[in-house]
mmCIF file of C-alpha atoms in Angstrom:
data_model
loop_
_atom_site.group_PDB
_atom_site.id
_atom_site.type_symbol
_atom_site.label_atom_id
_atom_site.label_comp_id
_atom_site.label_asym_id
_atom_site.label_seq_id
_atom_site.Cartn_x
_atom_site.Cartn_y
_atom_site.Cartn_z
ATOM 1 C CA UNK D 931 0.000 0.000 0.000
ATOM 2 C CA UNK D 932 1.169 3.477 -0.680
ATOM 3 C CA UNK D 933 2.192 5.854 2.015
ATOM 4 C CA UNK D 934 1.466 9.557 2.801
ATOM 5 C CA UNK D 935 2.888 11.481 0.278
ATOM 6 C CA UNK D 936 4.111 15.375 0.720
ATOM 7 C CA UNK D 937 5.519 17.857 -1.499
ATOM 8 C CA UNK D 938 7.729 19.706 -1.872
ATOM 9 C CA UNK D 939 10.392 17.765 -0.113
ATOM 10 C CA UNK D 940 12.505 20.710 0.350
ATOM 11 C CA UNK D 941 11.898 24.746 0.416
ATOM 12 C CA UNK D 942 13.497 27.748 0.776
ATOM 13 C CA UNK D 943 11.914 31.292 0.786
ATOM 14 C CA UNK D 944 12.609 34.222 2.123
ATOM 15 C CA UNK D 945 10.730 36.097 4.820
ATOM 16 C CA UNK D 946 7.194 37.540 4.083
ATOM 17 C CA UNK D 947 6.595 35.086 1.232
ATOM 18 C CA UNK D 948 4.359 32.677 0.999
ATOM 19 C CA UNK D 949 4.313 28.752 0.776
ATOM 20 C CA UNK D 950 2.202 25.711 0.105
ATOM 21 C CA UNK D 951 2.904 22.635 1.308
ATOM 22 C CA UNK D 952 0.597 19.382 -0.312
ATOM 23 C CA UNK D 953 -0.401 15.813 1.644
ATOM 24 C CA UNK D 954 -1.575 12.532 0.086
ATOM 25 C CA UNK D 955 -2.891 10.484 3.017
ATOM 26 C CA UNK D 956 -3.028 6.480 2.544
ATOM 27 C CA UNK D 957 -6.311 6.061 0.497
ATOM 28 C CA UNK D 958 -9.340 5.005 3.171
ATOM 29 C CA UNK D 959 -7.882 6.951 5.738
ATOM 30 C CA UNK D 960 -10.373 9.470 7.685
ATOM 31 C CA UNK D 961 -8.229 11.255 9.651
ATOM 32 C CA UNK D 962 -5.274 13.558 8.369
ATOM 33 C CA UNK D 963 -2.696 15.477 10.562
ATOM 34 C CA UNK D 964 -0.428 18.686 10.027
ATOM 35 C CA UNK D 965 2.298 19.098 12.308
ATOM 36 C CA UNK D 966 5.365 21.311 12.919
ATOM 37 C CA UNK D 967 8.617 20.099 14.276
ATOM 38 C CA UNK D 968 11.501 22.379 15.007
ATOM 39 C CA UNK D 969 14.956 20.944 15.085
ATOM 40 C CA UNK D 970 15.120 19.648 18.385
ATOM 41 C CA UNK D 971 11.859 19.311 19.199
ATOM 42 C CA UNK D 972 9.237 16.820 18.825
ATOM 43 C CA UNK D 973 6.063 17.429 16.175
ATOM 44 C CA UNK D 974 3.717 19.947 17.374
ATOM 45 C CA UNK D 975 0.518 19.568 16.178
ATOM 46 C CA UNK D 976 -1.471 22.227 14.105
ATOM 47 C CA UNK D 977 -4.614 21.244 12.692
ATOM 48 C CA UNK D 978 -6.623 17.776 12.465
ATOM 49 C CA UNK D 979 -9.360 16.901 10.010
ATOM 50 C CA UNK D 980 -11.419 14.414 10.328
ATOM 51 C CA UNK D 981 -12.833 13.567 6.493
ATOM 52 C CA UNK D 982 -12.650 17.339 5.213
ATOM 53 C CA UNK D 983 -13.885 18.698 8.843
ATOM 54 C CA UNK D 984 -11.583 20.449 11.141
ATOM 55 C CA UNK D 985 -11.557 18.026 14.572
ATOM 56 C CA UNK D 986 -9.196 20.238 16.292
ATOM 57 C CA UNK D 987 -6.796 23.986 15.115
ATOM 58 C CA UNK D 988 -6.502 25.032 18.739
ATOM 59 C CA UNK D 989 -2.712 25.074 18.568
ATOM 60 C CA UNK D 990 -2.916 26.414 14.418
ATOM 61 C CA UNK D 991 -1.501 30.428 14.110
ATOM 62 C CA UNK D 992 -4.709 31.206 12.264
ATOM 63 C CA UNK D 993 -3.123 35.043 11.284
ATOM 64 C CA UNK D 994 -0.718 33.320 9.095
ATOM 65 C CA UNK D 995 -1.168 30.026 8.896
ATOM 66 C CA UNK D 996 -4.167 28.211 6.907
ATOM 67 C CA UNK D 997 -5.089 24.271 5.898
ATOM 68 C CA UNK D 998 -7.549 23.069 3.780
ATOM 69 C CA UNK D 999 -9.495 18.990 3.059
ATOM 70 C CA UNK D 1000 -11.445 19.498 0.136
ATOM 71 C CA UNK D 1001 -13.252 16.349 -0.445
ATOM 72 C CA UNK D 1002 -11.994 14.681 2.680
ATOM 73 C CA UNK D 1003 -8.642 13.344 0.557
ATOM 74 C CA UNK D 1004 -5.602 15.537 0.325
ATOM 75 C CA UNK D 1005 -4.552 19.084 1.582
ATOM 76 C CA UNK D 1006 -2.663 21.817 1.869
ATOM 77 C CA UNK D 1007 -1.493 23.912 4.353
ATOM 78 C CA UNK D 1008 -0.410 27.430 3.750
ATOM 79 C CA UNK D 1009 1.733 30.230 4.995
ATOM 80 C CA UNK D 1010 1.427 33.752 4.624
ATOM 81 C CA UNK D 1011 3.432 35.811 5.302
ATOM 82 C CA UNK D 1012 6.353 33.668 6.535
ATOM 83 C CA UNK D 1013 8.595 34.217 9.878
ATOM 84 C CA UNK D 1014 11.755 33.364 10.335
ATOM 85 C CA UNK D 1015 10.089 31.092 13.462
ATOM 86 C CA UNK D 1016 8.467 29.236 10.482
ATOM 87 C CA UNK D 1017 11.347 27.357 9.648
ATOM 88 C CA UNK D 1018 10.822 23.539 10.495
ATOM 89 C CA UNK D 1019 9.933 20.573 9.558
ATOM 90 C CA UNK D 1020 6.147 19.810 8.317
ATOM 91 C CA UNK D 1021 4.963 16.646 8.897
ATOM 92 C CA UNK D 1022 1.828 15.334 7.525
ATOM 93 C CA UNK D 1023 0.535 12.083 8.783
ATOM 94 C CA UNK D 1024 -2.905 10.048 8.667
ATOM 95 C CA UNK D 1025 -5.059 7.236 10.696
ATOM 96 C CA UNK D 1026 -7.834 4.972 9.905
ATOM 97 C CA UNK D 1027 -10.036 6.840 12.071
ATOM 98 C CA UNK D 1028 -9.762 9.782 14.810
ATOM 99 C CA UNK D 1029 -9.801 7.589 17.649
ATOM 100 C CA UNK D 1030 -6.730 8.072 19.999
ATOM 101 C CA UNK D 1031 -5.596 4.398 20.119
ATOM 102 C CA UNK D 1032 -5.215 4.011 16.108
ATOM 103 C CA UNK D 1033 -1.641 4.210 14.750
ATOM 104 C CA UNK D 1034 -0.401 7.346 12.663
ATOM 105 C CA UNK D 1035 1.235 6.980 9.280
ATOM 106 C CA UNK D 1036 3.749 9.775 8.786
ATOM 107 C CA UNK D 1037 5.052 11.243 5.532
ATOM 108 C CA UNK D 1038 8.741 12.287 5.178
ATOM 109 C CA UNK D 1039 7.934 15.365 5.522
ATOM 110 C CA UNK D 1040 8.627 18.868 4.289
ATOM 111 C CA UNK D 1041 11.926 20.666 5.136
ATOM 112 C CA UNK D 1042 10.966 24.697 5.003
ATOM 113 C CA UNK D 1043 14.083 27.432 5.560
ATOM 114 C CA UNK D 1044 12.959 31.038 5.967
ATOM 115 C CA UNK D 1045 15.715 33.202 5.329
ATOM 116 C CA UNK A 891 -2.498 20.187 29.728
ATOM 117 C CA UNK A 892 -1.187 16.998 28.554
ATOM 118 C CA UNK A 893 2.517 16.910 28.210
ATOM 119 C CA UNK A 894 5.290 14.181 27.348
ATOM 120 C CA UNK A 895 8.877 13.906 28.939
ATOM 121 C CA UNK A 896 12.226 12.035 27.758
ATOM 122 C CA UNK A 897 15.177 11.510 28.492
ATOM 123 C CA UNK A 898 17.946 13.614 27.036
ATOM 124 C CA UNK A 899 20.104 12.059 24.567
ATOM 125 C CA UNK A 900 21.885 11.441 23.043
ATOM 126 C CA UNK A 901 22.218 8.233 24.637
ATOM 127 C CA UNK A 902 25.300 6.241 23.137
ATOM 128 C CA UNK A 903 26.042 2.022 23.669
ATOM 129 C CA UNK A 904 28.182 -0.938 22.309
ATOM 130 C CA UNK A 905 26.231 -3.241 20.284
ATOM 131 C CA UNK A 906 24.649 -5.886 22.898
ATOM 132 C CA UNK A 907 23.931 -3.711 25.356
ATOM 133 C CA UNK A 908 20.732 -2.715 27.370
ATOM 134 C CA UNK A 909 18.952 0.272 26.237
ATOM 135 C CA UNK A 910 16.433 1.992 28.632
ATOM 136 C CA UNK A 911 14.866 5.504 27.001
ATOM 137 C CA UNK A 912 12.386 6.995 29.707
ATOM 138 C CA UNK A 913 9.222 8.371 29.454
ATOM 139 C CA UNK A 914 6.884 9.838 31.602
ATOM 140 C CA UNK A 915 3.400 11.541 30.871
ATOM 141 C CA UNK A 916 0.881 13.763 32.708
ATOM 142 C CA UNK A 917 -2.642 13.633 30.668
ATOM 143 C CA UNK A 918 -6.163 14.826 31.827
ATOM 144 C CA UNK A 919 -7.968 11.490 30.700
ATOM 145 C CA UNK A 920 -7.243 8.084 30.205
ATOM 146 C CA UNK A 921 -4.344 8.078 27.413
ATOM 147 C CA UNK A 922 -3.061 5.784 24.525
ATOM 148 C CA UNK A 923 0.946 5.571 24.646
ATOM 149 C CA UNK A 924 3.107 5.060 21.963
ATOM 150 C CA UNK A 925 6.529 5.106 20.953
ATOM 151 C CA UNK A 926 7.601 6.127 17.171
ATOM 152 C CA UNK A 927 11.208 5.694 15.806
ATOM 153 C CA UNK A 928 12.609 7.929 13.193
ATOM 154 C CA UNK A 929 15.829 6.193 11.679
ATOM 155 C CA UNK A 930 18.328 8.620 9.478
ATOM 156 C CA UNK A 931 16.382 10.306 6.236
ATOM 157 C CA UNK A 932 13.105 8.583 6.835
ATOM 158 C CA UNK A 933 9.650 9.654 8.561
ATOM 159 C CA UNK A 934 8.162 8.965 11.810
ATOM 160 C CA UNK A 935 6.578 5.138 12.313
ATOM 161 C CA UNK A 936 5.253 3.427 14.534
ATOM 162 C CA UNK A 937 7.452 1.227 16.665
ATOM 163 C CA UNK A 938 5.038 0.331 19.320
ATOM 164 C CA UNK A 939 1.787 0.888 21.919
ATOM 165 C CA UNK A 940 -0.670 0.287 24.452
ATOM 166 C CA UNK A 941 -4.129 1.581 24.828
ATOM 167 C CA UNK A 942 -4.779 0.904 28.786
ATOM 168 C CA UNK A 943 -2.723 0.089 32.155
ATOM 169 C CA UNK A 944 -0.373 -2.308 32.547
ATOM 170 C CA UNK A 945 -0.601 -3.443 28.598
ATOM 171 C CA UNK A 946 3.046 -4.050 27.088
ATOM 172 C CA UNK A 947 3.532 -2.973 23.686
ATOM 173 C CA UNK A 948 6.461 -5.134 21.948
ATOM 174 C CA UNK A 949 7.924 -4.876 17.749
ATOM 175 C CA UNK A 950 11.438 -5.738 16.804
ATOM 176 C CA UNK A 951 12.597 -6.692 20.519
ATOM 177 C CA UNK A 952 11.831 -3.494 22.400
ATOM 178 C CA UNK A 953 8.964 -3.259 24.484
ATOM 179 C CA UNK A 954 7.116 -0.994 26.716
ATOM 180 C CA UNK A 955 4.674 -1.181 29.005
ATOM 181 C CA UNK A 956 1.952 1.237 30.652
ATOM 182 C CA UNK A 957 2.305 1.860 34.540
ATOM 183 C CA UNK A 958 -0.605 4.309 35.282
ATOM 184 C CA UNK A 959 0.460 4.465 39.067
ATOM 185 C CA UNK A 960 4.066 5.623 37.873
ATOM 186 C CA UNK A 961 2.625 7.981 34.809
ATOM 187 C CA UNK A 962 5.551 6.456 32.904
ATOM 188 C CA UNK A 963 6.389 4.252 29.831
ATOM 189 C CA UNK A 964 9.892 3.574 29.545
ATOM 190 C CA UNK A 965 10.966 1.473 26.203
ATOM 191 C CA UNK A 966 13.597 -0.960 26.815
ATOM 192 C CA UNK A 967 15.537 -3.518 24.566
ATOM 193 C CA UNK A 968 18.047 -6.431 25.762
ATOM 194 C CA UNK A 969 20.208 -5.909 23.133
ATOM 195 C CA UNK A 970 20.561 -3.284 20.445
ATOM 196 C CA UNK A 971 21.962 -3.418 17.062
ATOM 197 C CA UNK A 972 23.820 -0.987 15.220
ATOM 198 C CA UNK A 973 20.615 -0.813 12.972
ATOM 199 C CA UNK A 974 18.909 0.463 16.102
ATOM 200 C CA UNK A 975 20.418 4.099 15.519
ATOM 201 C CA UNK A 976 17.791 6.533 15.047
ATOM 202 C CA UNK A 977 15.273 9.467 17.181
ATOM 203 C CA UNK A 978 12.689 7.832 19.414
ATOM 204 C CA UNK A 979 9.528 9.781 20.172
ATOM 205 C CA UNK A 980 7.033 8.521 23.048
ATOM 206 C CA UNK A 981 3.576 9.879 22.158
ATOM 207 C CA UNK A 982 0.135 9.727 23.667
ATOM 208 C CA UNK A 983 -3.507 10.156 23.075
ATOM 209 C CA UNK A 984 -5.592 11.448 25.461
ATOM 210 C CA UNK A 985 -9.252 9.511 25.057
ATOM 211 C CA UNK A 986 -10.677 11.275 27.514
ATOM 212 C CA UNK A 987 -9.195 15.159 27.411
ATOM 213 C CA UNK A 988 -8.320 16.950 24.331
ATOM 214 C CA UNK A 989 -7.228 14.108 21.679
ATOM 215 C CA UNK A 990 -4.761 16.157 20.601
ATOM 216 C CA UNK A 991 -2.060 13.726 20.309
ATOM 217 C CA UNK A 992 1.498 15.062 21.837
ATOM 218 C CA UNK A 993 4.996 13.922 21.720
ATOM 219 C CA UNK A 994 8.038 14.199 23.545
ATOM 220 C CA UNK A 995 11.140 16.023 22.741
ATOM 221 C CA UNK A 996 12.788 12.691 21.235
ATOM 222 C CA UNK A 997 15.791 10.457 22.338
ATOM 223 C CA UNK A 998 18.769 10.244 19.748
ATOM 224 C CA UNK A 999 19.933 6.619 20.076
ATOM 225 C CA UNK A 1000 23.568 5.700 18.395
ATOM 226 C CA UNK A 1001 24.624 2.196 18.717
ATOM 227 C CA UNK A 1002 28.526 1.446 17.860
ATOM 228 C CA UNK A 1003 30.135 -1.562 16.759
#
């Protein structure tokens, strides 16, 4: 079975710009993940969908940051304008379902610099 | 809130050896643990879990398992490879608080000949 796909891989952009990041969960899965790890740190999460509704963007800077589901499949998540503080590591991951005991599927992830 | 604490690594062993990585977790409901490794240039995965006290998770000879009375969930393995290298991340669930799932900090793990 495929895995989670992301892309870009890698980006660099300087501050104030904008960026789109793109997430293919595993096909059947409900539940889809953004999350933000800084070097050093473990993933933070930032928004959670459950089919293309928003379960949870409590912890999501909603002045700069946006994430979309259309038709409960793949997303993207957005940044505009971009802070130096932006630059991490995006991880997108999905599960079969929402509930907290099912396993997460990570992609590799998407390595942002803001210069 | 919920929150997840590891040990600082890295933590560095001879091949054979005993690895302990610690983890202990304060959660406002009744959580789902887990640990995830992250070997060099590839995503997070699974390595183990366990869903309610006193379960052990086990994969790959580590294992874990959930002590509710000590709020911890320390993975352990009696003998690591060199192919063990990689980040560990202990993770949890919280069923009954905000689901928002939260890991630790991670534990770098090198293994030498």
């Amino acid at each position: 079975e495929a895995g989670v796909a992301q892309s870009p891989r890698y980006k660099i952009i300087e501050k104030r710009q904008s960026v789109a990041f793109w997430c293919n969960p595993i096909s059947g899965h409900a539940t889809l993940y953004w999350y933000q790890q800084i070097l050093g740190q473990g993933p933070k999460l930032l928004i959670q969908f459950q089919n293309n509704g928003v379960v949870d963007d409590s912890q999501l800077p909603k002045d700069r940051f946006s994430a979309e589901r259309l038709k409960g499949v793949d997303s993207t998540l957005k940044i505009q304008p971009a802070k130096l503080e932006d630059s991490a590591v995006y991880l997108c991951a999905s599960s079969l379902e929402t509930s907290p005991s099912y396993e997460q599927y990570f992609g590799p992830g998407t390595r942002l610099t803001v210069t | 809130g919920d929150s997840v604490t590891q040990m600082e690594g890295p933590v560095t062993l001879s091949e054979e050896a005993f690895l302990t990585i610690n983890c202990t977790y304060t959660a406002t409901g009744y959580p789902s643990l887990f640990w995830y490794v992250q070997y060099p240039g590839e995503g997070l995965q699974l390595l183990l879990k366990a869903t309610k006290a006193d379960d052990k998770g086990s994969n790959k000879g580590f294992e874990a398992t959930y002590r509710k009375e000590t709020t911890s969930f320390h993975l352990e393995k009696g003998s690591v490879q060199v192919s063990d290298s990689a980040v560990y991340f202990c993770a949890l669930s919280d069923h009954g608080g905000s689901y928002i799932p939260t890991f630790g900090r991670g534990t770098s793990l090198i293994v030498h000949p």
